[in-house]
Every structure is written in structure tokens, then in C-alpha cells.
Amino acid sequence: MRVIDGNAIDSASSHAPTEWAAINWRRVQKNVRVMQIRLTKATQEGDWRRVKSLQRWLTHSFSAKALAVKRVTENQGKRTTGVDRQLWETPSRKFAAIAQLEKRQYRPLPLRRVYIPKANGKERPLGIPTMKDRAMQALHLLALDPVLETVSDPNSYGFRKNRSTADAMSQIFVRMSQRTSAQWVLDADIEGFFDNINHDWMIDHVRMDKSILRKWLKSGVVDWAQLLATTAGTPQGGIISPALANWTLNGLETELIEHLCVRFGPSKFQKLKVGVIRYADDFVVTGASQELLETEIRPWIEAFLARRGLRLSQAKTKIVHIDQGFDFLGWNFRKYEGKLLIKPSKKNVKAFYEKLRKIIGEQLMAKQEDLIRLLNPMLRGWAQYHSPVVAKQAFSYMQSLMFWRLMRWAKRRHPKKPTDWIRKKYWRKIGDRSWVFAVDVATKEGGKGVMELYSLAGTTIERHRKIKGDYHPYDPQCEEYGEALRQERMLKSMSYRKEWAKLYFDQRGLCALCGYEMNLDTGWHDHHMEYRVMGGSDALGNRVLLHPNCHKQVHSLGLKVVKPVPV
């Protein structure tokens, strides 16, 4: 038994690692994944007694605890503290934290409440748990997620592996694009979803350790130095909160369809053209008629939500015809002369422009290259989000607004200079494109290059390939399909850095140091095995992808990385 920072670490086994750097992350991930596959099989068979046993086994394993600590100490919130103001920054603290993840005598501390601005000018409250509570949530999420994925609705797309808003958008297109498709939509909005979920319902129905769940739900929150009780809801900001939210609304699709099949019969049900598409707590329901949605489906949904302590917003929930159109997830869905077109919503375009306007206004004294470096990720991200829909017009409009906003930025910097002088200083002709906001910069090789503002109008529009509704990330039978889907989407998301895509596929998606998988959540760094300062080249043969934390270890400890052999 070793003691680190006052915590006992069980190292009786000769195979047990004795420090953080000695953990074999590939073995850790494999151990956890094997248990998650067994959990999936037990859930599919409806053997809930075995599910409970496997969950207990997983949450008591060293591998799952280590993986939970790794997640909370390497994600974006690793420097955000809870009410105890503690962080796990050093390897010794991380390793000692593994021993702290014990159910016995565990009592979570209250959440620290912070507020972040919303697009409508209001504020969204977030509850920040302590590092230990975050790690406990990550640990139990490893045991809950395979069960949740097995029982989830096929057209639920929010906060699930390999599912996105684009999948929800594509499903709406499938349900409503044909001339014979449903013409009416129930555009639903749940009032105060995260604040009002009934605790008793969650404790009775969520398939996880009841005592742990009860402690999280009743832990309280510290708001403006005042301790408040939590009698309902699940706080936004916790690692496990999205999973609990998805569990709460699971059955909205499958149970509604089952109810309608019993009510009208299987043959007549097909003529009702009912479909439920949900992303987290936002959902729409399609139907053949306004009367069906108003008198049959909406009352059923209200009763479904009431059992969970929830209700529809009377002001925001509406039933509309597809020719009138509706907004969902930042897009507008509307038929024009029988043809369904999906465009960026006016509200989304306006909110994005206001964000850009504010940032440009705050960068009056910034260098041009710094401004471009700040704007490009925002422009690229917004463009890629809307690239699967009819967005060329919105892109051109936004680019025009950006031009005049940047012209104003330049004129405010040089109020006494003529427009032609400003144009020559900040804009140039590149190829067949004129008026490109660009600046000369030094390259890594010591030469000169050009840094230009991302071109929204040049973004390629490409149809999104929707994920299959029955895809299960923990089912070995879906592995081949899932791998092909991940590679296809990774290549698209990194189209502006295809060198990364080549390295990623050569490494089979694994970090070249620890061998643990990399994805868009973990992130990655481009590492030169022979340092550039020592004469190393930018050729792909001299580069590998590493986790950000592994990259830091390589440089701080002087570790040597061997390039993996491509498959």
C-alpha cells in the first residue's frame, strides 16, 4: 500500500502501476471497453440483475477510475474549480485521486453556480462540481452510457457518440422532403427542462447506483455565497447531466409510436406519418394533419412530460404547416412550391454577426494578423456547421457584412488616410479573387507567406450522411460501420488540414505515445519527432499526432516517440 498526498493507493498486485506515468492507457481503455460490451449485451437481453452487477464491477475497477480521472484532468474544464477551489494538476495528485473514487463514505459537495450569457440576452445557470465529484460522475457515466445507448430512441441525436445536429437535420429532411410526406409539425419547447425534472422519477427509473444518484441530485448549490437546496432538476454543467437528461426523455419516440399503433392499428398508423426527431430537450413531431397533432399527439406528450415533472411552454410550442416553416437547431425548414429547403435561420445569422461585430469592435488596436487569427476559427466553424444545407446565400450575405465591418475597423485605425490607401494596406488580390483581407506573415521555414481571412463564400456545400438509427457505439457488430463513419466525418472536419487526416488514419486514431484513442473531444497536437529547432522537417514522416497532455509530457520529460507503422 502506497500513500500519496494523504491517500492510500492499492498496489498489492505486481502488475498494478505505481505512478501516473506508468499507467498503460491502451490496456485501461481495453479493460473498460470489454466491460461496456458486456453491459450492452446484458441490457439487450433484459437481464437487469446482471446489468447492476456489471455496473458495480466496472465502477470499482482501477481502469475505470483511472479513465475517469484522465477525462476530468485533460478536458476543457480541467482548470475550472468547484466550491473547494481544488485542482488535480500534478501527476501525483492525479494518481492519488484514483483512490478517492470510492462509494463508501462518499458525499458530494454543493455545486458552484456560475452564469453564462445566452443568445437572447438572458443568462444560463451552470452548476460546477468539484474535481472529485466530476470524476465520480465520469466514472458512473462509463457504466451508465452503454445501458443508455441500448434503450435510447433511434432518432435521439443530442449528446450521444457519433451523433450530431446534422443527423437530426437530415432525419427531418427524410421525414418531410417528399411530396407525400407529412405536412404539419409540432415544434415543441419544454419549459425550464433542466430545472424541473422530478428527482423521484429519476431515482426510480435511471439504471445506475441509486444512492449515488440521490446524493448528486440533493447536493445543493452555492449561489452568491448562499447555499440553496436542490429539490428538482439536474444542473447544467455536470459530466453526467446530458445522460440523465437523455434518459428522462427516452421513450418519447418509441412509446408514442407504440401508443398510436395500439390506438389506430399498425396499418392506419403508417398514414399518420408521425415521426419524432429530438436533440437533447429540443424536439419536433411530424404528422399528417393539424388535428392529429393538436388533439391526439400533444395531449399524450403533455402527459408523458408531466410524469417527469415537466411541461411544454405554452408560448413557444406551436403547430405549423411546412409551407410556413419552422426553426430548429439554427436552421429554417420550409417548403417552397413543394420543395423542402433548409437554410440558416435569420436568428442564427443575426446572432453570429453580432458576435463578430462585438469582437472586431474590441480589437481596434490589434494587428491585422492577430485579428485574422481570432476570426478564422469562428468563421470556419460557423461555415462548417451550415455547410450541409442551402447556405450559399447566407454565406455571401455574411461575407458582405464582414467586409464593411472590417472596412470600418480599418478606417477607424487610419481616420486621415484615403480609402484607396486603406484598400492597398489591408486588402489584396489573390489569384482570381480580389478584395481579400490578408497580410504577409513569416513562415516556419523563415520565408514569407500570406495569412488571409477565411472565405465564407468559398465554403463547399456538401450533403451530410446521416447515421443509422440503430447504430450502437458499444455493440461489436456495429464496429465496422462506426469506424467507416468516424473516418469519413473526421476527414470532412479536417478538410483544411488534410495532413492531420493522413496522420490520424495512419495511426488508426491512436495517440503515438500512450496508444489511447484520439477524437474531437480529446483533441490532438502535431508533434515533430526531430524538433524543428534541431533541423527537423515538416514532412509527414517526421510528424505524429499526440494527445495535448502527452505532447506536454514528451517535451517536459524528454520522451522519445516512435512513429507507428501504418496499417
Coordinates of C-alpha atoms in Angstrom, one line a residue:
M1 CA 0.0 0.0 0.0
R2 CA 1.4 3.4 -1.0
V3 CA 0.3 6.8 0.3
I4 CA 0.4 9.8 -1.9
D5 CA -0.9 13.2 -0.7
G6 CA -2.6 11.5 2.2
N7 CA -4.4 9.0 0.1
A8 CA -3.8 5.2 0.1
I9 CA -3.1 3.6 -3.3
D10 CA -3.6 -0.2 -3.5
S11 CA -0.6 -1.6 -5.3
A12 CA -0.6 -5.1 -3.9
S13 CA -0.6 -6.6 -7.4
S14 CA 2.8 -6.8 -9.1
H15 CA 1.0 -5.6 -12.3
A16 CA -0.6 -2.5 -10.7
P17 CA 1.0 0.8 -11.8
T18 CA 2.7 2.8 -9.0
E19 CA 2.6 6.2 -10.6
W20 CA 0.5 8.1 -13.2
A21 CA 3.1 7.9 -15.9
A22 CA 3.3 4.1 -15.6
I23 CA -0.4 3.6 -16.4
N24 CA -0.9 1.6 -19.7
W25 CA -3.7 3.6 -21.2
R26 CA -4.3 1.2 -24.1
R27 CA -4.9 -1.6 -21.6
V28 CA -7.0 0.6 -19.4
Q29 CA -9.2 1.5 -22.3
K30 CA -9.5 -2.1 -23.4
N31 CA -10.5 -3.3 -19.9
V32 CA -13.2 -0.6 -19.7
R33 CA -14.5 -1.3 -23.3
V34 CA -14.7 -5.1 -22.6
M35 CA -16.9 -4.4 -19.6
Q36 CA -19.1 -1.9 -21.6
I37 CA -19.6 -4.5 -24.3
R38 CA -20.8 -7.0 -21.6
L39 CA -23.1 -4.3 -20.2
T40 CA -24.6 -3.8 -23.7
K41 CA -25.3 -7.5 -24.1
A42 CA -26.9 -7.8 -20.7
T43 CA -29.1 -4.8 -21.4
Q44 CA -30.1 -6.1 -24.8
E45 CA -31.1 -9.4 -23.1
G46 CA -33.1 -7.5 -20.4
D47 CA -31.0 -9.1 -17.7
W48 CA -31.2 -6.1 -15.3
R49 CA -29.7 -8.1 -12.4
R50 CA -26.6 -8.8 -14.4
V51 CA -26.5 -5.1 -15.6
K52 CA -26.4 -4.0 -11.9
S53 CA -23.7 -6.4 -11.1
L54 CA -21.6 -5.4 -14.1
Q55 CA -22.0 -1.7 -13.3
R56 CA -20.8 -2.3 -9.8
W57 CA -17.8 -4.2 -11.1
L58 CA -16.9 -1.5 -13.6
T59 CA -17.2 1.4 -11.1
H60 CA -15.0 -0.4 -8.6
S61 CA -12.3 -1.2 -11.2
F62 CA -8.9 0.6 -11.3
S63 CA -9.2 1.0 -15.1
A64 CA -12.5 2.9 -15.0
K65 CA -11.3 5.1 -12.1
A66 CA -8.1 5.9 -13.9
L67 CA -10.0 6.7 -17.1
A68 CA -12.4 9.0 -15.2
V69 CA -9.6 10.9 -13.6
K70 CA -7.9 11.2 -17.0
R71 CA -11.0 12.7 -18.5
V72 CA -11.6 15.4 -15.9
T73 CA -7.9 16.4 -15.8
E74 CA -7.5 16.7 -19.6
N75 CA -10.7 18.2 -20.8
Q76 CA -11.5 21.9 -21.3
G77 CA -12.8 22.3 -17.7
K78 CA -9.6 21.0 -16.1
R79 CA -8.7 24.5 -14.7
T80 CA -12.3 25.2 -13.5
T81 CA -12.7 24.7 -9.8
G82 CA -15.7 23.8 -7.7
V83 CA -16.5 25.2 -4.2
D84 CA -13.4 23.6 -2.7
R85 CA -11.2 25.5 -5.2
Q86 CA -9.0 22.4 -5.8
L87 CA -7.4 21.2 -9.0
W88 CA -5.6 18.0 -9.9
E89 CA -2.7 19.4 -11.9
T90 CA 0.3 17.3 -11.0
P91 CA 0.8 13.6 -11.9
S92 CA 1.0 12.7 -8.2
R93 CA -2.4 14.3 -7.5
K94 CA -3.9 12.6 -10.4
F95 CA -2.7 9.2 -9.3
A96 CA -3.8 9.8 -5.7
A97 CA -7.2 10.9 -7.0
I98 CA -7.8 7.4 -8.3
A99 CA -8.0 6.1 -4.7
Q100 CA -10.5 8.8 -3.8
L101 CA -13.2 7.4 -6.1
E102 CA -14.8 5.1 -3.5
K103 CA -18.6 4.8 -2.9
R104 CA -18.0 4.2 0.8
Q105 CA -18.5 7.5 2.8
Y106 CA -18.7 9.5 -0.5
R107 CA -20.6 12.7 -0.1
P108 CA -20.6 15.3 -2.9
L109 CA -20.1 18.9 -2.1
P110 CA -22.5 21.6 -3.3
L111 CA -22.2 22.9 -6.9
R112 CA -20.7 26.3 -7.6
R113 CA -23.2 28.3 -9.7
V114 CA -22.0 30.5 -12.5
Y115 CA -23.9 32.3 -15.2
I116 CA -23.1 32.4 -18.9
P117 CA -24.9 34.7 -21.4
K118 CA -27.4 33.3 -23.9
A119 CA -28.1 34.4 -27.4
N120 CA -31.4 36.1 -26.3
G121 CA -29.7 38.3 -23.8
K122 CA -30.6 36.1 -20.8
E123 CA -28.3 34.1 -18.7
R124 CA -28.0 30.3 -18.4
P125 CA -27.1 29.0 -14.9
L126 CA -24.4 26.3 -14.8
G127 CA -23.5 24.2 -11.8
I128 CA -19.8 23.4 -11.4
P129 CA -19.0 20.3 -9.4
T130 CA -15.6 19.8 -7.6
M131 CA -12.9 17.7 -9.3
K132 CA -13.7 14.7 -7.2
D133 CA -17.5 14.9 -7.9
R134 CA -16.7 15.4 -11.6
A135 CA -14.5 12.3 -11.6
M136 CA -17.2 10.3 -9.8
Q137 CA -19.7 11.4 -12.4
A138 CA -17.3 10.4 -15.2
L139 CA -16.8 7.0 -13.5
H140 CA -20.5 6.2 -13.3
L141 CA -21.1 7.6 -16.8
L142 CA -18.8 4.8 -18.1
A143 CA -21.2 2.3 -16.6
L144 CA -24.4 4.1 -17.5
D145 CA -23.7 5.1 -21.1
P146 CA -23.8 1.5 -22.6
V147 CA -27.2 0.9 -21.0
L148 CA -28.5 4.3 -22.1
E149 CA -27.4 3.8 -25.7
T150 CA -29.2 0.4 -25.8
V151 CA -32.5 1.8 -24.6
S152 CA -32.4 5.2 -26.4
D153 CA -34.8 6.3 -29.1
P154 CA -33.4 5.7 -32.6
N155 CA -33.9 9.4 -33.6
S156 CA -32.5 11.0 -30.5
Y157 CA -29.3 12.8 -31.5
G158 CA -28.2 15.0 -28.7
F159 CA -25.1 14.2 -26.5
R160 CA -24.6 10.7 -28.0
K161 CA -21.5 9.2 -29.5
N162 CA -21.1 9.9 -33.3
R163 CA -24.4 11.8 -33.4
S164 CA -24.8 15.4 -34.2
T165 CA -27.2 18.2 -35.1
A166 CA -26.6 17.5 -38.7
D167 CA -28.1 14.0 -38.2
A168 CA -31.2 15.5 -36.7
M169 CA -31.5 17.9 -39.6
S170 CA -31.0 15.0 -42.1
Q171 CA -33.8 13.0 -40.4
I172 CA -36.2 15.9 -40.7
F173 CA -35.3 16.0 -44.4
V174 CA -36.1 12.3 -44.7
R175 CA -39.4 12.7 -43.0
M176 CA -40.6 15.8 -44.9
S177 CA -38.9 16.2 -48.2
Q178 CA -41.3 14.2 -50.4
R179 CA -44.5 15.5 -51.8
T180 CA -46.3 12.7 -50.0
S181 CA -44.5 13.4 -46.7
A182 CA -46.1 14.9 -43.5
Q183 CA -47.1 18.5 -43.9
W184 CA -47.6 19.5 -40.3
V185 CA -45.1 19.9 -37.5
L186 CA -45.4 20.2 -33.7
D187 CA -42.5 22.5 -32.8
A188 CA -42.1 21.8 -29.1
D189 CA -40.3 23.6 -26.3
I190 CA -40.0 22.3 -22.8
E191 CA -40.3 24.9 -20.1
G192 CA -37.2 25.0 -17.8
F193 CA -36.2 21.5 -18.7
F194 CA -33.0 21.1 -16.6
D195 CA -34.5 22.9 -13.6
N196 CA -37.8 20.9 -13.2
I197 CA -37.0 17.2 -13.8
N198 CA -38.6 15.2 -11.0
H199 CA -36.0 13.7 -8.7
D200 CA -38.2 10.8 -7.6
W201 CA -38.8 9.8 -11.2
M202 CA -35.1 9.8 -12.0
I203 CA -34.2 7.8 -8.9
D204 CA -36.9 5.2 -9.8
H205 CA -36.1 4.9 -13.5
V206 CA -32.4 5.6 -14.2
R207 CA -30.4 2.4 -14.3
M208 CA -27.5 3.3 -12.1
D209 CA -26.5 3.3 -8.4
K210 CA -29.5 4.8 -6.7
S211 CA -27.7 6.1 -3.6
I212 CA -25.0 7.9 -5.7
L213 CA -27.6 9.4 -7.9
R214 CA -29.7 10.6 -4.9
K215 CA -26.6 12.3 -3.4
W216 CA -25.9 14.2 -6.6
L217 CA -29.4 15.4 -7.1
K218 CA -29.7 16.6 -3.4
S219 CA -26.2 18.0 -3.1
G220 CA -27.3 21.7 -3.2
V221 CA -25.8 24.7 -5.0
V222 CA -23.8 27.7 -3.8
D223 CA -25.2 30.8 -5.5
W224 CA -23.7 34.2 -4.5
A225 CA -22.2 32.7 -1.3
Q226 CA -25.6 31.3 -0.3
L227 CA -26.3 27.5 0.0
L228 CA -29.5 26.6 -1.7
A229 CA -31.3 23.2 -1.7
T230 CA -31.9 21.3 -4.9
T231 CA -35.4 19.8 -4.8
A232 CA -35.8 19.3 -8.6
G233 CA -33.9 19.2 -11.8
T234 CA -30.4 18.2 -12.8
P235 CA -27.8 21.0 -13.0
Q236 CA -26.3 22.0 -16.4
G237 CA -22.6 21.7 -16.2
G238 CA -22.1 18.2 -14.7
I239 CA -20.5 15.5 -16.8
I240 CA -23.4 13.1 -16.3
S241 CA -26.2 15.7 -16.7
P242 CA -26.7 15.2 -20.5
A243 CA -27.0 11.5 -20.0
L244 CA -29.6 12.0 -17.2
A245 CA -31.5 14.4 -19.5
N246 CA -31.5 11.9 -22.4
W247 CA -32.7 9.2 -20.0
T248 CA -35.6 11.4 -18.9
L249 CA -36.9 11.9 -22.4
N250 CA -36.2 8.4 -23.7
G251 CA -39.4 6.8 -24.8
L252 CA -40.8 10.0 -26.3
E253 CA -40.5 8.4 -29.8
T254 CA -40.9 4.7 -29.1
E255 CA -43.7 4.9 -26.6
L256 CA -45.6 7.5 -28.7
I257 CA -45.4 5.2 -31.8
E258 CA -46.5 2.2 -29.7
H259 CA -49.4 4.2 -28.3
L260 CA -50.5 5.3 -31.8
C261 CA -50.2 1.7 -33.2
V262 CA -52.5 0.4 -30.4
R263 CA -54.9 3.4 -30.8
F264 CA -55.3 3.3 -34.6
G265 CA -53.8 -0.1 -35.7
P266 CA -50.5 -0.7 -37.5
S267 CA -51.9 -0.3 -41.0
K268 CA -53.5 3.1 -40.3
F269 CA -50.5 4.3 -38.3
Q270 CA -48.5 4.5 -41.5
K271 CA -50.9 7.0 -42.9
L272 CA -50.5 9.3 -39.9
K273 CA -46.9 10.0 -41.0
V274 CA -45.7 10.5 -37.4
G275 CA -42.1 11.0 -36.7
V276 CA -40.2 12.3 -33.6
I277 CA -36.8 13.9 -34.1
R278 CA -35.1 15.0 -30.8
Y279 CA -31.8 16.7 -30.0
A280 CA -31.4 16.8 -26.2
D281 CA -34.5 18.6 -24.9
D282 CA -35.4 20.2 -28.3
F283 CA -37.7 18.1 -30.5
V284 CA -40.2 18.2 -33.3
V285 CA -43.0 15.8 -34.2
T286 CA -44.3 15.4 -37.7
G287 CA -47.9 14.5 -38.6
A288 CA -50.3 14.2 -41.4
S289 CA -52.8 16.8 -40.1
Q290 CA -53.0 19.7 -37.7
E291 CA -55.9 17.9 -35.9
L292 CA -53.9 14.8 -35.2
L293 CA -51.1 16.8 -33.7
E294 CA -53.4 19.0 -31.7
T295 CA -55.9 16.5 -30.3
E296 CA -54.0 13.3 -30.2
I297 CA -50.3 13.8 -30.0
R298 CA -49.9 16.9 -28.0
P299 CA -52.0 15.7 -25.1
W300 CA -50.1 12.4 -25.0
I301 CA -46.7 14.3 -24.9
E302 CA -48.0 16.6 -22.1
A303 CA -49.0 13.5 -20.0
F304 CA -45.6 11.9 -20.8
L305 CA -43.7 15.0 -19.6
A306 CA -46.0 15.5 -16.6
R307 CA -44.9 12.2 -15.1
R308 CA -41.3 13.5 -15.2
G309 CA -42.2 16.9 -13.6
L310 CA -42.1 18.7 -17.0
R311 CA -44.4 20.7 -19.2
L312 CA -44.5 22.3 -22.6
S313 CA -44.0 26.0 -22.9
Q314 CA -47.4 27.4 -24.0
A315 CA -45.8 30.5 -25.6
K316 CA -43.1 28.7 -27.6
T317 CA -44.8 25.4 -28.5
K318 CA -46.7 25.7 -31.8
I319 CA -48.1 23.6 -34.7
V320 CA -47.1 24.9 -38.1
H321 CA -47.5 23.9 -41.7
I322 CA -44.3 23.1 -43.6
D323 CA -45.1 25.9 -46.1
Q324 CA -45.0 28.3 -43.3
G325 CA -41.7 26.8 -42.0
F326 CA -40.1 26.5 -38.6
D327 CA -36.7 27.0 -37.0
F328 CA -34.8 24.1 -35.3
L329 CA -31.1 23.9 -34.2
G330 CA -30.2 27.1 -36.0
W331 CA -31.8 26.1 -39.3
N332 CA -35.1 27.1 -41.0
F333 CA -37.1 24.3 -42.6
R334 CA -39.6 25.3 -45.2
K335 CA -41.2 24.1 -48.4
Y336 CA -41.2 26.4 -51.4
E337 CA -43.6 25.3 -54.1
G338 CA -43.4 21.7 -52.8
K339 CA -39.6 21.6 -52.4
L340 CA -38.1 21.5 -48.9
L341 CA -35.2 23.9 -48.4
I342 CA -33.1 24.0 -45.3
K343 CA -31.3 27.3 -44.7
P344 CA -29.5 29.0 -41.8
S345 CA -32.2 30.7 -39.7
K346 CA -32.4 34.5 -39.6
K347 CA -32.0 34.4 -35.9
N348 CA -28.8 32.3 -36.1
V349 CA -27.3 34.6 -38.8
K350 CA -28.1 37.7 -36.8
A351 CA -26.7 36.3 -33.5
F352 CA -23.4 35.2 -35.3
Y353 CA -23.0 38.6 -36.9
E354 CA -23.5 40.4 -33.6
K355 CA -20.8 38.2 -32.1
L356 CA -18.4 39.0 -34.9
R357 CA -19.2 42.8 -34.7
K358 CA -18.5 42.8 -31.0
I359 CA -15.2 41.0 -31.3
I360 CA -14.0 43.3 -34.2
G361 CA -15.0 46.4 -32.2
E362 CA -12.9 45.2 -29.3
Q363 CA -9.8 44.6 -31.5
L364 CA -9.3 48.2 -32.7
M365 CA -5.6 48.2 -31.7
A366 CA -4.9 44.6 -32.7
K367 CA -2.5 43.7 -35.5
Q368 CA -4.2 42.5 -38.7
E369 CA -2.7 39.0 -38.4
D370 CA -4.0 38.7 -34.8
L371 CA -7.5 39.8 -35.9
I372 CA -7.5 37.2 -38.7
R373 CA -6.2 34.5 -36.3
L374 CA -9.0 35.3 -33.9
L375 CA -11.8 35.4 -36.6
N376 CA -10.8 32.4 -38.7
P377 CA -11.8 29.7 -36.3
M378 CA -15.2 31.3 -35.7
L379 CA -15.9 31.8 -39.4
R380 CA -14.7 28.3 -40.3
G381 CA -16.8 26.7 -37.5
W382 CA -20.0 28.6 -38.5
A383 CA -19.5 27.8 -42.1
Q384 CA -18.9 24.1 -41.5
Y385 CA -21.9 23.9 -39.3
H386 CA -24.1 25.2 -42.1
S387 CA -22.2 23.5 -45.0
P388 CA -24.7 20.6 -45.3
V389 CA -27.7 22.9 -46.0
V390 CA -28.7 25.6 -48.6
A391 CA -26.4 28.3 -47.2
K392 CA -24.6 29.9 -50.1
Q393 CA -26.9 33.0 -49.9
A394 CA -26.3 33.3 -46.2
F395 CA -22.5 32.9 -46.6
S396 CA -22.4 35.7 -49.3
Y397 CA -24.6 37.9 -47.1
M398 CA -22.4 37.4 -44.1
Q399 CA -19.2 38.0 -46.1
S400 CA -20.6 41.3 -47.4
L401 CA -21.4 42.4 -43.8
M402 CA -17.9 41.3 -42.7
F403 CA -16.3 43.4 -45.5
W404 CA -18.0 46.6 -44.4
R405 CA -17.3 45.9 -40.7
L406 CA -13.6 45.3 -41.5
M407 CA -13.5 48.4 -43.6
R408 CA -14.9 50.4 -40.7
W409 CA -12.3 48.8 -38.4
A410 CA -9.5 49.9 -40.8
K411 CA -10.8 53.4 -41.3
R412 CA -11.1 53.9 -37.5
R413 CA -7.4 52.9 -37.3
H414 CA -6.4 55.4 -40.0
P415 CA -9.0 58.2 -40.0
K416 CA -6.9 60.6 -42.1
K417 CA -6.0 58.1 -44.9
P418 CA -8.0 57.8 -48.1
T419 CA -9.9 54.6 -49.0
D420 CA -7.5 53.6 -51.7
W421 CA -4.6 53.7 -49.3
I422 CA -6.5 51.5 -46.8
R423 CA -7.5 49.1 -49.5
K424 CA -3.9 48.6 -50.6
K425 CA -2.7 48.1 -47.0
Y426 CA -5.4 45.6 -45.8
W427 CA -6.8 44.0 -48.9
R428 CA -5.2 42.4 -51.9
K429 CA -5.8 40.3 -55.0
I430 CA -5.1 36.6 -54.6
G431 CA -5.5 34.5 -57.8
D432 CA -8.9 35.3 -59.3
R433 CA -10.1 36.8 -56.0
S434 CA -10.0 40.5 -55.3
W435 CA -10.5 42.4 -52.1
V436 CA -9.1 39.6 -49.9
F437 CA -8.5 40.7 -46.3
A438 CA -4.9 39.4 -45.9
V439 CA -1.4 40.2 -44.6
D440 CA 2.1 39.0 -45.1
V441 CA 3.5 36.7 -42.3
A442 CA 6.7 34.9 -41.7
T443 CA 6.6 31.1 -42.4
K444 CA 8.1 28.3 -40.2
E445 CA 10.9 27.9 -42.8
G446 CA 11.9 31.6 -42.4
G447 CA 10.3 32.8 -45.6
K448 CA 7.2 34.8 -46.3
G449 CA 3.6 33.7 -46.7
V450 CA 0.2 35.2 -46.7
M451 CA -2.4 34.9 -44.0
E452 CA -6.0 35.6 -45.3
L453 CA -9.4 35.8 -43.7
Y454 CA -11.5 32.6 -44.2
S455 CA -13.7 32.9 -47.2
L456 CA -17.3 32.1 -46.3
A457 CA -18.4 32.3 -49.9
G458 CA -15.8 29.7 -50.9
T459 CA -17.2 27.1 -48.5
T460 CA -18.3 23.9 -50.2
I461 CA -21.9 22.8 -49.7
E462 CA -21.9 19.0 -49.2
R463 CA -24.8 16.8 -48.2
H464 CA -24.5 15.2 -44.7
R465 CA -24.6 11.4 -44.5
K466 CA -27.0 10.6 -41.7
I467 CA -26.1 8.0 -39.1
K468 CA -28.2 4.8 -38.9
G469 CA -30.9 5.0 -36.2
D470 CA -29.9 1.6 -34.8
Y471 CA -26.2 2.3 -34.6
H472 CA -24.8 1.3 -31.2
P473 CA -21.2 2.5 -30.3
Y474 CA -20.7 -0.4 -27.8
D475 CA -22.0 -3.2 -30.0
P476 CA -19.2 -5.1 -31.7
Q477 CA -21.5 -5.8 -34.7
C478 CA -21.6 -2.0 -35.4
E479 CA -17.8 -1.5 -35.1
E480 CA -17.0 -1.7 -38.9
Y481 CA -19.8 0.8 -39.7
G482 CA -18.8 3.1 -36.9
E483 CA -15.2 3.1 -37.9
A484 CA -16.1 4.0 -41.5
L485 CA -18.4 6.7 -40.4
R486 CA -15.8 8.3 -38.0
Q487 CA -13.1 8.3 -40.7
E488 CA -15.5 9.9 -43.2
R489 CA -16.5 12.7 -40.7
M490 CA -13.0 13.2 -39.4
L491 CA -11.8 13.8 -42.9
K492 CA -14.5 16.4 -43.6
S493 CA -13.9 18.2 -40.3
M494 CA -10.2 18.5 -41.0
S495 CA -10.5 19.3 -44.7
Y496 CA -8.4 22.5 -44.2
R497 CA -5.7 20.3 -42.6
K498 CA -5.7 17.1 -44.6
E499 CA -2.2 16.3 -43.4
W500 CA -3.7 15.7 -39.9
A501 CA -6.3 13.4 -41.5
K502 CA -3.4 11.4 -43.1
L503 CA -1.6 11.1 -39.8
Y504 CA -4.8 10.3 -37.9
F505 CA -5.6 7.4 -40.3
D506 CA -2.0 6.1 -40.4
Q507 CA -2.1 5.9 -36.5
R508 CA -5.5 4.3 -36.5
G509 CA -6.9 7.1 -34.4
L510 CA -4.5 6.3 -31.5
C511 CA -2.1 8.6 -29.7
A512 CA 1.5 7.8 -30.8
L513 CA 2.7 7.9 -27.1
C514 CA 0.0 6.4 -24.9
G515 CA -1.9 4.4 -27.6
Y516 CA -5.2 5.7 -26.3
E517 CA -7.8 6.9 -28.8
M518 CA -8.0 10.5 -30.1
N519 CA -11.1 12.2 -31.2
L520 CA -12.6 15.7 -31.4
D521 CA -13.3 15.7 -27.7
T522 CA -9.8 14.8 -26.5
G523 CA -8.1 16.9 -29.2
W524 CA -4.6 16.3 -30.5
H525 CA -1.3 18.1 -31.1
D526 CA 1.0 17.8 -34.2
H527 CA 4.4 16.7 -32.8
H528 CA 7.7 16.7 -34.7
M529 CA 9.8 13.8 -33.7
E530 CA 13.0 15.6 -34.7
Y531 CA 12.5 19.1 -33.4
R532 CA 12.3 21.8 -36.0
V533 CA 14.8 23.9 -34.0
M534 CA 17.2 20.9 -34.4
G535 CA 16.6 20.9 -38.2
G536 CA 13.6 18.6 -38.3
S537 CA 11.4 19.0 -41.4
D538 CA 7.6 19.4 -41.8
A539 CA 7.4 16.2 -43.8
L540 CA 4.7 13.7 -42.6
G541 CA 7.5 11.1 -41.9
N542 CA 8.7 13.4 -39.1
R543 CA 5.4 14.1 -37.5
V544 CA 2.9 12.2 -35.3
L545 CA -0.3 13.1 -33.5
L546 CA -0.4 13.1 -29.7
H547 CA -2.9 14.0 -27.0
P548 CA -2.2 17.5 -25.7
N549 CA -1.2 16.2 -22.3
C550 CA 1.0 13.5 -23.9
H551 CA 2.6 16.2 -26.0
K552 CA 3.4 18.2 -22.9
Q553 CA 4.9 15.1 -21.2
V554 CA 7.1 14.4 -24.3
H555 CA 8.6 17.9 -24.1
S556 CA 8.9 18.2 -20.3
L557 CA 10.3 14.7 -19.7
G558 CA 12.3 14.4 -23.0
L559 CA 10.5 11.2 -24.0
K560 CA 11.1 9.7 -27.4
V561 CA 8.2 8.9 -29.7
V562 CA 8.3 6.2 -32.3
K563 CA 6.3 6.6 -35.4
P564 CA 3.5 3.9 -35.6
V565 CA 3.6 1.6 -38.6
P566 CA 0.7 2.5 -41.0
V567 CA -2.0 -0.2 -41.3

